[in-house]
Amino acid sequence: MFEEWLTPEQIASDIQQEADHIRADYEGRVPLFVVVLNGAFVFAADLLRRLHDLRCEVTFLRVSSYWGMASTGELQFIVPLQQSVKGRDVIIVEDIVDTGMTIHQLKAHMRAEGAATVRVATMLFKPDKLEYNDARPDYVGRQIANEFVIGYGLDLDGFARNLDAIYKIKN
Ligand code: IMP
Protein backbone atom coordinates (compact mmCIF):
# COMPACT_ATOMS: atom_id res chain seq x y z
CA MET A 1 0.00 0.00 0.00
CA PHE A 2 3.08 2.25 0.10
CA GLU A 3 5.12 3.16 -2.97
CA GLU A 4 8.66 4.52 -3.22
CA TRP A 5 8.52 8.26 -3.65
CA LEU A 6 11.95 9.73 -2.89
CA THR A 7 15.01 7.69 -3.78
CA PRO A 8 18.13 7.63 -1.59
CA GLU A 9 19.83 9.80 -4.23
CA GLN A 10 17.08 12.44 -4.14
CA ILE A 11 17.19 12.53 -0.35
CA ALA A 12 20.98 12.87 -0.40
CA SER A 13 20.74 15.80 -2.81
CA ASP A 14 18.12 17.56 -0.64
CA ILE A 15 20.28 17.14 2.45
CA GLN A 16 23.41 18.37 0.69
CA GLN A 17 21.68 21.61 -0.31
CA GLU A 18 20.32 22.08 3.18
CA ALA A 19 23.75 21.50 4.70
CA ASP A 20 25.23 24.09 2.34
CA HIS A 21 22.72 26.71 3.52
CA ILE A 22 23.45 25.97 7.16
CA ARG A 23 27.22 26.10 6.62
CA ALA A 24 26.96 29.48 4.89
CA ASP A 25 24.88 30.94 7.73
CA TYR A 26 26.89 29.53 10.66
CA GLU A 27 30.46 29.93 9.45
CA GLY A 28 32.58 31.18 12.34
CA ARG A 29 29.92 30.32 14.94
CA VAL A 30 29.68 27.14 16.99
CA PRO A 31 26.05 25.98 16.84
CA LEU A 32 24.51 23.37 19.10
CA PHE A 33 22.35 20.93 17.13
CA VAL A 34 19.45 19.55 19.16
CA VAL A 35 18.20 16.38 17.47
CA VAL A 36 14.58 15.43 18.15
CA LEU A 37 14.34 11.67 18.67
CA ASN A 38 13.25 9.23 17.48
CA GLY A 39 12.47 10.20 13.91
CA ALA A 40 15.32 12.61 13.17
CA PHE A 41 18.18 10.21 13.87
CA VAL A 42 18.77 9.14 10.24
CA PHE A 43 18.46 12.65 8.81
CA ALA A 44 20.64 14.12 11.56
CA ALA A 45 23.40 11.58 10.94
CA ASP A 46 23.52 12.46 7.25
CA LEU A 47 23.11 16.22 7.68
CA LEU A 48 25.83 16.47 10.31
CA ARG A 49 28.35 14.44 8.35
CA ARG A 50 27.85 16.81 5.44
CA LEU A 51 28.75 19.59 7.89
CA HIS A 52 32.03 17.93 8.90
CA ASP A 53 33.80 21.23 8.27
CA LEU A 54 31.58 23.18 10.70
CA ARG A 55 32.67 23.31 14.34
CA CYS A 56 29.56 22.35 16.29
CA GLU A 57 28.12 20.25 19.10
CA VAL A 58 25.25 17.77 18.96
CA THR A 59 22.80 16.75 21.64
CA PHE A 60 19.48 14.89 21.73
CA LEU A 61 16.08 15.01 23.32
CA ARG A 62 12.90 13.02 23.01
CA VAL A 63 9.40 14.37 23.43
CA SER A 64 6.12 12.56 23.66
CA SER A 65 3.67 12.79 20.81
CA TYR A 66 1.00 12.65 23.52
CA TRP A 67 0.69 16.13 24.89
CA GLY A 68 -1.18 15.27 28.06
CA MET A 69 -3.20 18.00 29.72
CA ALA A 70 -3.71 20.56 26.98
CA SER A 71 -4.39 23.23 29.61
CA THR A 72 -0.82 23.12 30.89
CA GLY A 73 0.60 23.26 27.36
CA GLU A 74 3.71 21.63 28.73
CA LEU A 75 6.06 19.48 26.77
CA GLN A 76 6.38 15.88 27.95
CA PHE A 77 10.07 15.02 27.82
CA ILE A 78 10.84 11.32 27.61
CA VAL A 79 14.52 12.15 27.25
CA PRO A 80 15.20 15.70 28.46
CA LEU A 81 17.96 17.97 27.19
CA GLN A 82 21.32 16.65 28.34
CA GLN A 83 23.23 19.86 27.71
CA SER A 84 22.71 23.53 28.53
CA VAL A 85 21.52 25.71 25.66
CA LYS A 86 22.19 28.94 27.58
CA GLY A 87 23.76 31.55 25.29
CA ARG A 88 24.01 29.05 22.42
CA ASP A 89 23.03 29.24 18.77
CA VAL A 90 20.61 26.31 18.73
CA ILE A 91 19.52 24.47 15.59
CA ILE A 92 16.66 22.05 16.25
CA VAL A 93 16.84 19.05 13.90
CA GLU A 94 13.47 17.47 13.03
CA ASP A 95 12.42 14.76 10.59
CA ILE A 96 9.19 16.44 9.49
CA VAL A 97 7.20 19.53 10.44
CA ASP A 98 3.48 18.85 10.20
CA THR A 99 1.18 21.04 12.35
CA GLY A 100 4.27 22.62 13.90
CA MET A 101 3.13 21.92 17.45
CA THR A 102 6.34 20.10 18.39
CA ILE A 103 8.55 22.89 17.07
CA HIS A 104 6.36 25.62 18.56
CA GLN A 105 6.75 24.05 21.98
CA LEU A 106 10.44 23.24 21.61
CA LYS A 107 11.33 26.75 20.50
CA ALA A 108 9.57 28.20 23.56
CA HIS A 109 11.46 25.72 25.74
CA MET A 110 14.85 26.63 24.23
CA ARG A 111 14.18 30.34 24.73
CA ALA A 112 13.08 29.75 28.31
CA GLU A 113 16.36 27.88 28.85
CA GLY A 114 18.30 30.92 27.61
CA ALA A 115 19.29 30.00 24.05
CA ALA A 116 20.75 33.01 22.20
CA THR A 117 19.16 32.04 18.87
CA VAL A 118 16.89 29.18 17.83
CA ARG A 119 16.46 27.94 14.27
CA VAL A 120 14.95 24.78 12.83
CA ALA A 121 16.31 22.36 10.21
CA THR A 122 13.89 19.74 8.94
CA MET A 123 14.11 17.09 6.26
CA LEU A 124 10.46 17.46 5.19
CA PHE A 125 7.87 20.21 5.67
CA LYS A 126 4.12 20.09 5.03
CA PRO A 127 3.28 23.83 4.67
CA ASP A 128 -0.44 23.19 4.14
CA LYS A 129 -0.71 21.58 7.57
CA LEU A 130 1.12 24.29 9.52
CA GLU A 131 -0.92 25.66 12.42
CA TYR A 132 1.80 27.52 14.34
CA ASN A 133 3.36 30.34 12.37
CA ASP A 134 6.46 30.55 14.57
CA ALA A 135 7.16 26.91 13.71
CA ARG A 136 7.92 27.60 10.04
CA PRO A 137 11.32 25.89 9.59
CA ASP A 138 14.41 27.89 8.58
CA TYR A 139 16.07 25.07 6.63
CA VAL A 140 13.99 22.59 4.64
CA GLY A 141 15.10 19.60 2.59
CA ARG A 142 11.84 19.39 0.69
CA GLN A 143 8.31 20.74 0.97
CA ILE A 144 5.65 18.09 0.52
CA ALA A 145 1.89 17.93 0.11
CA ASN A 146 -0.35 16.75 2.90
CA GLU A 147 0.56 13.08 2.66
CA PHE A 148 1.69 10.49 5.17
CA VAL A 149 5.22 9.32 4.43
CA ILE A 150 7.48 6.70 5.98
CA GLY A 151 11.09 5.58 5.82
CA TYR A 152 14.39 7.33 6.44
CA GLY A 153 13.63 7.69 10.15
CA LEU A 154 9.88 8.25 9.73
CA ASP A 155 7.76 5.47 11.17
CA LEU A 156 4.37 3.86 10.95
CA ASP A 157 3.60 2.50 14.41
CA GLY A 158 7.29 2.14 15.13
CA PHE A 159 8.23 0.38 11.88
CA ALA A 160 9.90 1.49 8.63
CA ARG A 161 12.44 3.86 10.22
CA ASN A 162 15.28 1.83 8.69
CA LEU A 163 14.14 2.15 5.05
CA ASP A 164 16.68 4.06 2.96
CA ALA A 165 14.06 5.65 0.69
CA ILE A 166 10.88 7.57 1.53
CA TYR A 167 7.55 5.94 0.75
CA LYS A 168 4.05 7.38 0.50
CA ILE A 169 0.63 5.79 0.51
CA LYS A 170 -0.34 4.48 -2.91
CA ASN A 171 -3.49 6.22 -4.19
P1 IMP B 1 3.88 18.25 14.43
O1 IMP B 1 4.15 18.51 15.87
O2 IMP B 1 2.40 18.21 14.13
O3 IMP B 1 4.61 19.18 13.50
O4 IMP B 1 4.32 16.76 14.14
C1 IMP B 1 5.63 16.40 14.01
C2 IMP B 1 5.79 14.93 14.26
O5 IMP B 1 4.68 14.16 13.78
C3 IMP B 1 6.99 14.41 13.50
O6 IMP B 1 8.17 14.57 14.25
C4 IMP B 1 6.63 12.97 13.24
O7 IMP B 1 7.00 12.18 14.34
C5 IMP B 1 5.12 12.98 13.13
N1 IMP B 1 4.69 13.01 11.71
C6 IMP B 1 4.05 14.01 11.08
N2 IMP B 1 3.79 13.70 9.79
C7 IMP B 1 4.31 12.46 9.59
C8 IMP B 1 4.37 11.59 8.43
O8 IMP B 1 3.94 11.90 7.31
N3 IMP B 1 4.99 10.39 8.64
C9 IMP B 1 5.50 10.00 9.84
N4 IMP B 1 5.47 10.79 10.94
C10 IMP B 1 4.87 12.01 10.82
PDB file of C-alpha atoms and ligand atoms in Angstrom:
ATOM      1  CA  MET A   1       0.000   0.000   0.000  1.00  0.00           C
ATOM      2  CA  PHE A   2       3.083   2.249   0.101  1.00  0.00           C
ATOM      3  CA  GLU A   3       5.121   3.157  -2.971  1.00  0.00           C
ATOM      4  CA  GLU A   4       8.662   4.518  -3.225  1.00  0.00           C
ATOM      5  CA  TRP A   5       8.522   8.261  -3.651  1.00  0.00           C
ATOM      6  CA  LEU A   6      11.955   9.728  -2.894  1.00  0.00           C
ATOM      7  CA  THR A   7      15.007   7.689  -3.777  1.00  0.00           C
ATOM      8  CA  PRO A   8      18.126   7.631  -1.586  1.00  0.00           C
ATOM      9  CA  GLU A   9      19.826   9.801  -4.233  1.00  0.00           C
ATOM     10  CA  GLN A  10      17.082  12.444  -4.138  1.00  0.00           C
ATOM     11  CA  ILE A  11      17.186  12.528  -0.350  1.00  0.00           C
ATOM     12  CA  ALA A  12      20.983  12.875  -0.400  1.00  0.00           C
ATOM     13  CA  SER A  13      20.740  15.799  -2.806  1.00  0.00           C
ATOM     14  CA  ASP A  14      18.118  17.561  -0.636  1.00  0.00           C
ATOM     15  CA  ILE A  15      20.281  17.136   2.454  1.00  0.00           C
ATOM     16  CA  GLN A  16      23.415  18.366   0.687  1.00  0.00           C
ATOM     17  CA  GLN A  17      21.678  21.607  -0.309  1.00  0.00           C
ATOM     18  CA  GLU A  18      20.317  22.080   3.176  1.00  0.00           C
ATOM     19  CA  ALA A  19      23.754  21.505   4.700  1.00  0.00           C
ATOM     20  CA  ASP A  20      25.232  24.094   2.339  1.00  0.00           C
ATOM     21  CA  HIS A  21      22.722  26.709   3.515  1.00  0.00           C
ATOM     22  CA  ILE A  22      23.452  25.972   7.162  1.00  0.00           C
ATOM     23  CA  ARG A  23      27.221  26.098   6.623  1.00  0.00           C
ATOM     24  CA  ALA A  24      26.963  29.479   4.890  1.00  0.00           C
ATOM     25  CA  ASP A  25      24.877  30.935   7.731  1.00  0.00           C
ATOM     26  CA  TYR A  26      26.889  29.526  10.655  1.00  0.00           C
ATOM     27  CA  GLU A  27      30.460  29.932   9.449  1.00  0.00           C
ATOM     28  CA  GLY A  28      32.578  31.184  12.342  1.00  0.00           C
ATOM     29  CA  ARG A  29      29.918  30.316  14.943  1.00  0.00           C
ATOM     30  CA  VAL A  30      29.677  27.139  16.990  1.00  0.00           C
ATOM     31  CA  PRO A  31      26.046  25.979  16.842  1.00  0.00           C
ATOM     32  CA  LEU A  32      24.515  23.375  19.096  1.00  0.00           C
ATOM     33  CA  PHE A  33      22.346  20.933  17.131  1.00  0.00           C
ATOM     34  CA  VAL A  34      19.448  19.552  19.160  1.00  0.00           C
ATOM     35  CA  VAL A  35      18.204  16.376  17.474  1.00  0.00           C
ATOM     36  CA  VAL A  36      14.582  15.427  18.153  1.00  0.00           C
ATOM     37  CA  LEU A  37      14.341  11.675  18.671  1.00  0.00           C
ATOM     38  CA  ASN A  38      13.248   9.233  17.483  1.00  0.00           C
ATOM     39  CA  GLY A  39      12.467  10.199  13.910  1.00  0.00           C
ATOM     40  CA  ALA A  40      15.321  12.613  13.167  1.00  0.00           C
ATOM     41  CA  PHE A  41      18.183  10.206  13.867  1.00  0.00           C
ATOM     42  CA  VAL A  42      18.775   9.144  10.239  1.00  0.00           C
ATOM     43  CA  PHE A  43      18.462  12.652   8.808  1.00  0.00           C
ATOM     44  CA  ALA A  44      20.643  14.123  11.565  1.00  0.00           C
ATOM     45  CA  ALA A  45      23.404  11.584  10.943  1.00  0.00           C
ATOM     46  CA  ASP A  46      23.522  12.464   7.246  1.00  0.00           C
ATOM     47  CA  LEU A  47      23.115  16.221   7.679  1.00  0.00           C
ATOM     48  CA  LEU A  48      25.833  16.471  10.315  1.00  0.00           C
ATOM     49  CA  ARG A  49      28.352  14.435   8.353  1.00  0.00           C
ATOM     50  CA  ARG A  50      27.848  16.813   5.435  1.00  0.00           C
ATOM     51  CA  LEU A  51      28.751  19.589   7.895  1.00  0.00           C
ATOM     52  CA  HIS A  52      32.034  17.930   8.896  1.00  0.00           C
ATOM     53  CA  ASP A  53      33.798  21.228   8.271  1.00  0.00           C
ATOM     54  CA  LEU A  54      31.584  23.184  10.699  1.00  0.00           C
ATOM     55  CA  ARG A  55      32.666  23.314  14.339  1.00  0.00           C
ATOM     56  CA  CYS A  56      29.565  22.349  16.293  1.00  0.00           C
ATOM     57  CA  GLU A  57      28.117  20.252  19.095  1.00  0.00           C
ATOM     58  CA  VAL A  58      25.247  17.765  18.957  1.00  0.00           C
ATOM     59  CA  THR A  59      22.795  16.749  21.640  1.00  0.00           C
ATOM     60  CA  PHE A  60      19.481  14.893  21.727  1.00  0.00           C
ATOM     61  CA  LEU A  61      16.075  15.007  23.324  1.00  0.00           C
ATOM     62  CA  ARG A  62      12.903  13.016  23.007  1.00  0.00           C
ATOM     63  CA  VAL A  63       9.404  14.366  23.429  1.00  0.00           C
ATOM     64  CA  SER A  64       6.123  12.558  23.660  1.00  0.00           C
ATOM     65  CA  SER A  65       3.666  12.790  20.806  1.00  0.00           C
ATOM     66  CA  TYR A  66       1.003  12.649  23.516  1.00  0.00           C
ATOM     67  CA  TRP A  67       0.691  16.129  24.891  1.00  0.00           C
ATOM     68  CA  GLY A  68      -1.184  15.266  28.059  1.00  0.00           C
ATOM     69  CA  MET A  69      -3.200  17.998  29.717  1.00  0.00           C
ATOM     70  CA  ALA A  70      -3.714  20.564  26.979  1.00  0.00           C
ATOM     71  CA  SER A  71      -4.391  23.225  29.610  1.00  0.00           C
ATOM     72  CA  THR A  72      -0.820  23.116  30.892  1.00  0.00           C
ATOM     73  CA  GLY A  73       0.602  23.256  27.363  1.00  0.00           C
ATOM     74  CA  GLU A  74       3.712  21.629  28.734  1.00  0.00           C
ATOM     75  CA  LEU A  75       6.058  19.477  26.771  1.00  0.00           C
ATOM     76  CA  GLN A  76       6.376  15.882  27.950  1.00  0.00           C
ATOM     77  CA  PHE A  77      10.072  15.019  27.815  1.00  0.00           C
ATOM     78  CA  ILE A  78      10.835  11.318  27.606  1.00  0.00           C
ATOM     79  CA  VAL A  79      14.516  12.149  27.247  1.00  0.00           C
ATOM     80  CA  PRO A  80      15.196  15.702  28.462  1.00  0.00           C
ATOM     81  CA  LEU A  81      17.956  17.973  27.194  1.00  0.00           C
ATOM     82  CA  GLN A  82      21.319  16.653  28.342  1.00  0.00           C
ATOM     83  CA  GLN A  83      23.232  19.856  27.714  1.00  0.00           C
ATOM     84  CA  SER A  84      22.711  23.532  28.531  1.00  0.00           C
ATOM     85  CA  VAL A  85      21.521  25.708  25.660  1.00  0.00           C
ATOM     86  CA  LYS A  86      22.186  28.943  27.576  1.00  0.00           C
ATOM     87  CA  GLY A  87      23.756  31.546  25.293  1.00  0.00           C
ATOM     88  CA  ARG A  88      24.011  29.052  22.425  1.00  0.00           C
ATOM     89  CA  ASP A  89      23.030  29.235  18.767  1.00  0.00           C
ATOM     90  CA  VAL A  90      20.610  26.313  18.731  1.00  0.00           C
ATOM     91  CA  ILE A  91      19.523  24.466  15.592  1.00  0.00           C
ATOM     92  CA  ILE A  92      16.659  22.055  16.254  1.00  0.00           C
ATOM     93  CA  VAL A  93      16.840  19.048  13.905  1.00  0.00           C
ATOM     94  CA  GLU A  94      13.469  17.474  13.026  1.00  0.00           C
ATOM     95  CA  ASP A  95      12.421  14.762  10.586  1.00  0.00           C
ATOM     96  CA  ILE A  96       9.188  16.437   9.490  1.00  0.00           C
ATOM     97  CA  VAL A  97       7.196  19.534  10.439  1.00  0.00           C
ATOM     98  CA  ASP A  98       3.483  18.845  10.204  1.00  0.00           C
ATOM     99  CA  THR A  99       1.179  21.042  12.355  1.00  0.00           C
ATOM    100  CA  GLY A 100       4.274  22.617  13.898  1.00  0.00           C
ATOM    101  CA  MET A 101       3.129  21.922  17.445  1.00  0.00           C
ATOM    102  CA  THR A 102       6.344  20.096  18.385  1.00  0.00           C
ATOM    103  CA  ILE A 103       8.553  22.891  17.065  1.00  0.00           C
ATOM    104  CA  HIS A 104       6.356  25.618  18.557  1.00  0.00           C
ATOM    105  CA  GLN A 105       6.750  24.051  21.984  1.00  0.00           C
ATOM    106  CA  LEU A 106      10.439  23.235  21.612  1.00  0.00           C
ATOM    107  CA  LYS A 107      11.325  26.752  20.499  1.00  0.00           C
ATOM    108  CA  ALA A 108       9.571  28.204  23.558  1.00  0.00           C
ATOM    109  CA  HIS A 109      11.457  25.724  25.737  1.00  0.00           C
ATOM    110  CA  MET A 110      14.853  26.630  24.231  1.00  0.00           C
ATOM    111  CA  ARG A 111      14.176  30.338  24.731  1.00  0.00           C
ATOM    112  CA  ALA A 112      13.079  29.749  28.305  1.00  0.00           C
ATOM    113  CA  GLU A 113      16.364  27.877  28.851  1.00  0.00           C
ATOM    114  CA  GLY A 114      18.300  30.916  27.615  1.00  0.00           C
ATOM    115  CA  ALA A 115      19.285  30.000  24.048  1.00  0.00           C
ATOM    116  CA  ALA A 116      20.752  33.007  22.198  1.00  0.00           C
ATOM    117  CA  THR A 117      19.159  32.041  18.869  1.00  0.00           C
ATOM    118  CA  VAL A 118      16.890  29.179  17.830  1.00  0.00           C
ATOM    119  CA  ARG A 119      16.456  27.940  14.274  1.00  0.00           C
ATOM    120  CA  VAL A 120      14.952  24.777  12.826  1.00  0.00           C
ATOM    121  CA  ALA A 121      16.308  22.355  10.210  1.00  0.00           C
ATOM    122  CA  THR A 122      13.885  19.736   8.943  1.00  0.00           C
ATOM    123  CA  MET A 123      14.106  17.090   6.263  1.00  0.00           C
ATOM    124  CA  LEU A 124      10.457  17.464   5.193  1.00  0.00           C
ATOM    125  CA  PHE A 125       7.872  20.212   5.668  1.00  0.00           C
ATOM    126  CA  LYS A 126       4.119  20.093   5.032  1.00  0.00           C
ATOM    127  CA  PRO A 127       3.283  23.828   4.666  1.00  0.00           C
ATOM    128  CA  ASP A 128      -0.441  23.189   4.139  1.00  0.00           C
ATOM    129  CA  LYS A 129      -0.709  21.576   7.570  1.00  0.00           C
ATOM    130  CA  LEU A 130       1.124  24.294   9.517  1.00  0.00           C
ATOM    131  CA  GLU A 131      -0.924  25.661  12.417  1.00  0.00           C
ATOM    132  CA  TYR A 132       1.801  27.516  14.338  1.00  0.00           C
ATOM    133  CA  ASN A 133       3.362  30.338  12.374  1.00  0.00           C
ATOM    134  CA  ASP A 134       6.463  30.546  14.566  1.00  0.00           C
ATOM    135  CA  ALA A 135       7.164  26.906  13.706  1.00  0.00           C
ATOM    136  CA  ARG A 136       7.925  27.598  10.036  1.00  0.00           C
ATOM    137  CA  PRO A 137      11.323  25.891   9.592  1.00  0.00           C
ATOM    138  CA  ASP A 138      14.407  27.892   8.579  1.00  0.00           C
ATOM    139  CA  TYR A 139      16.072  25.068   6.632  1.00  0.00           C
ATOM    140  CA  VAL A 140      13.989  22.593   4.635  1.00  0.00           C
ATOM    141  CA  GLY A 141      15.105  19.603   2.590  1.00  0.00           C
ATOM    142  CA  ARG A 142      11.839  19.386   0.693  1.00  0.00           C
ATOM    143  CA  GLN A 143       8.308  20.745   0.975  1.00  0.00           C
ATOM    144  CA  ILE A 144       5.654  18.090   0.520  1.00  0.00           C
ATOM    145  CA  ALA A 145       1.890  17.927   0.114  1.00  0.00           C
ATOM    146  CA  ASN A 146      -0.348  16.754   2.904  1.00  0.00           C
ATOM    147  CA  GLU A 147       0.560  13.078   2.656  1.00  0.00           C
ATOM    148  CA  PHE A 148       1.690  10.486   5.166  1.00  0.00           C
ATOM    149  CA  VAL A 149       5.217   9.317   4.434  1.00  0.00           C
ATOM    150  CA  ILE A 150       7.479   6.702   5.982  1.00  0.00           C
ATOM    151  CA  GLY A 151      11.094   5.585   5.823  1.00  0.00           C
ATOM    152  CA  TYR A 152      14.391   7.332   6.443  1.00  0.00           C
ATOM    153  CA  GLY A 153      13.634   7.695  10.146  1.00  0.00           C
ATOM    154  CA  LEU A 154       9.879   8.249   9.734  1.00  0.00           C
ATOM    155  CA  ASP A 155       7.756   5.474  11.169  1.00  0.00           C
ATOM    156  CA  LEU A 156       4.368   3.864  10.952  1.00  0.00           C
ATOM    157  CA  ASP A 157       3.598   2.504  14.412  1.00  0.00           C
ATOM    158  CA  GLY A 158       7.294   2.142  15.133  1.00  0.00           C
ATOM    159  CA  PHE A 159       8.233   0.385  11.881  1.00  0.00           C
ATOM    160  CA  ALA A 160       9.895   1.494   8.634  1.00  0.00           C
ATOM    161  CA  ARG A 161      12.438   3.859  10.221  1.00  0.00           C
ATOM    162  CA  ASN A 162      15.281   1.832   8.691  1.00  0.00           C
ATOM    163  CA  LEU A 163      14.140   2.148   5.047  1.00  0.00           C
ATOM    164  CA  ASP A 164      16.679   4.055   2.962  1.00  0.00           C
ATOM    165  CA  ALA A 165      14.061   5.646   0.686  1.00  0.00           C
ATOM    166  CA  ILE A 166      10.876   7.569   1.535  1.00  0.00           C
ATOM    167  CA  TYR A 167       7.550   5.941   0.748  1.00  0.00           C
ATOM    168  CA  LYS A 168       4.048   7.382   0.499  1.00  0.00           C
ATOM    169  CA  ILE A 169       0.633   5.791   0.510  1.00  0.00           C
ATOM    170  CA  LYS A 170      -0.336   4.480  -2.907  1.00  0.00           C
ATOM    171  CA  ASN A 171      -3.487   6.223  -4.191  1.00  0.00           C
TER     172      ASN A 171
HETATM  173  P1  IMP B   1       3.879  18.248  14.432  1.00  0.00           P
HETATM  174  O1  IMP B   1       4.149  18.508  15.875  1.00  0.00           O
HETATM  175  O2  IMP B   1       2.401  18.206  14.128  1.00  0.00           O
HETATM  176  O3  IMP B   1       4.609  19.177  13.501  1.00  0.00           O
HETATM  177  O4  IMP B   1       4.317  16.762  14.144  1.00  0.00           O
HETATM  178  C1  IMP B   1       5.625  16.400  14.008  1.00  0.00           C
HETATM  179  C2  IMP B   1       5.794  14.932  14.256  1.00  0.00           C
HETATM  180  O5  IMP B   1       4.682  14.161  13.776  1.00  0.00           O
HETATM  181  C3  IMP B   1       6.992  14.415  13.496  1.00  0.00           C
HETATM  182  O6  IMP B   1       8.173  14.568  14.250  1.00  0.00           O
HETATM  183  C4  IMP B   1       6.628  12.974  13.236  1.00  0.00           C
HETATM  184  O7  IMP B   1       6.995  12.180  14.343  1.00  0.00           O
HETATM  185  C5  IMP B   1       5.116  12.980  13.130  1.00  0.00           C
HETATM  186  N1  IMP B   1       4.687  13.005  11.711  1.00  0.00           N
HETATM  187  C6  IMP B   1       4.050  14.006  11.076  1.00  0.00           C
HETATM  188  N2  IMP B   1       3.792  13.695   9.790  1.00  0.00           N
HETATM  189  C7  IMP B   1       4.310  12.460   9.595  1.00  0.00           C
HETATM  190  C8  IMP B   1       4.374  11.591   8.435  1.00  0.00           C
HETATM  191  O8  IMP B   1       3.936  11.895   7.306  1.00  0.00           O
HETATM  192  N3  IMP B   1       4.992  10.391   8.637  1.00  0.00           N
HETATM  193  C9  IMP B   1       5.502  10.004   9.835  1.00  0.00           C
HETATM  194  N4  IMP B   1       5.467  10.791  10.937  1.00  0.00           N
HETATM  195  C10 IMP B   1       4.871  12.013  10.816  1.00  0.00           C
END
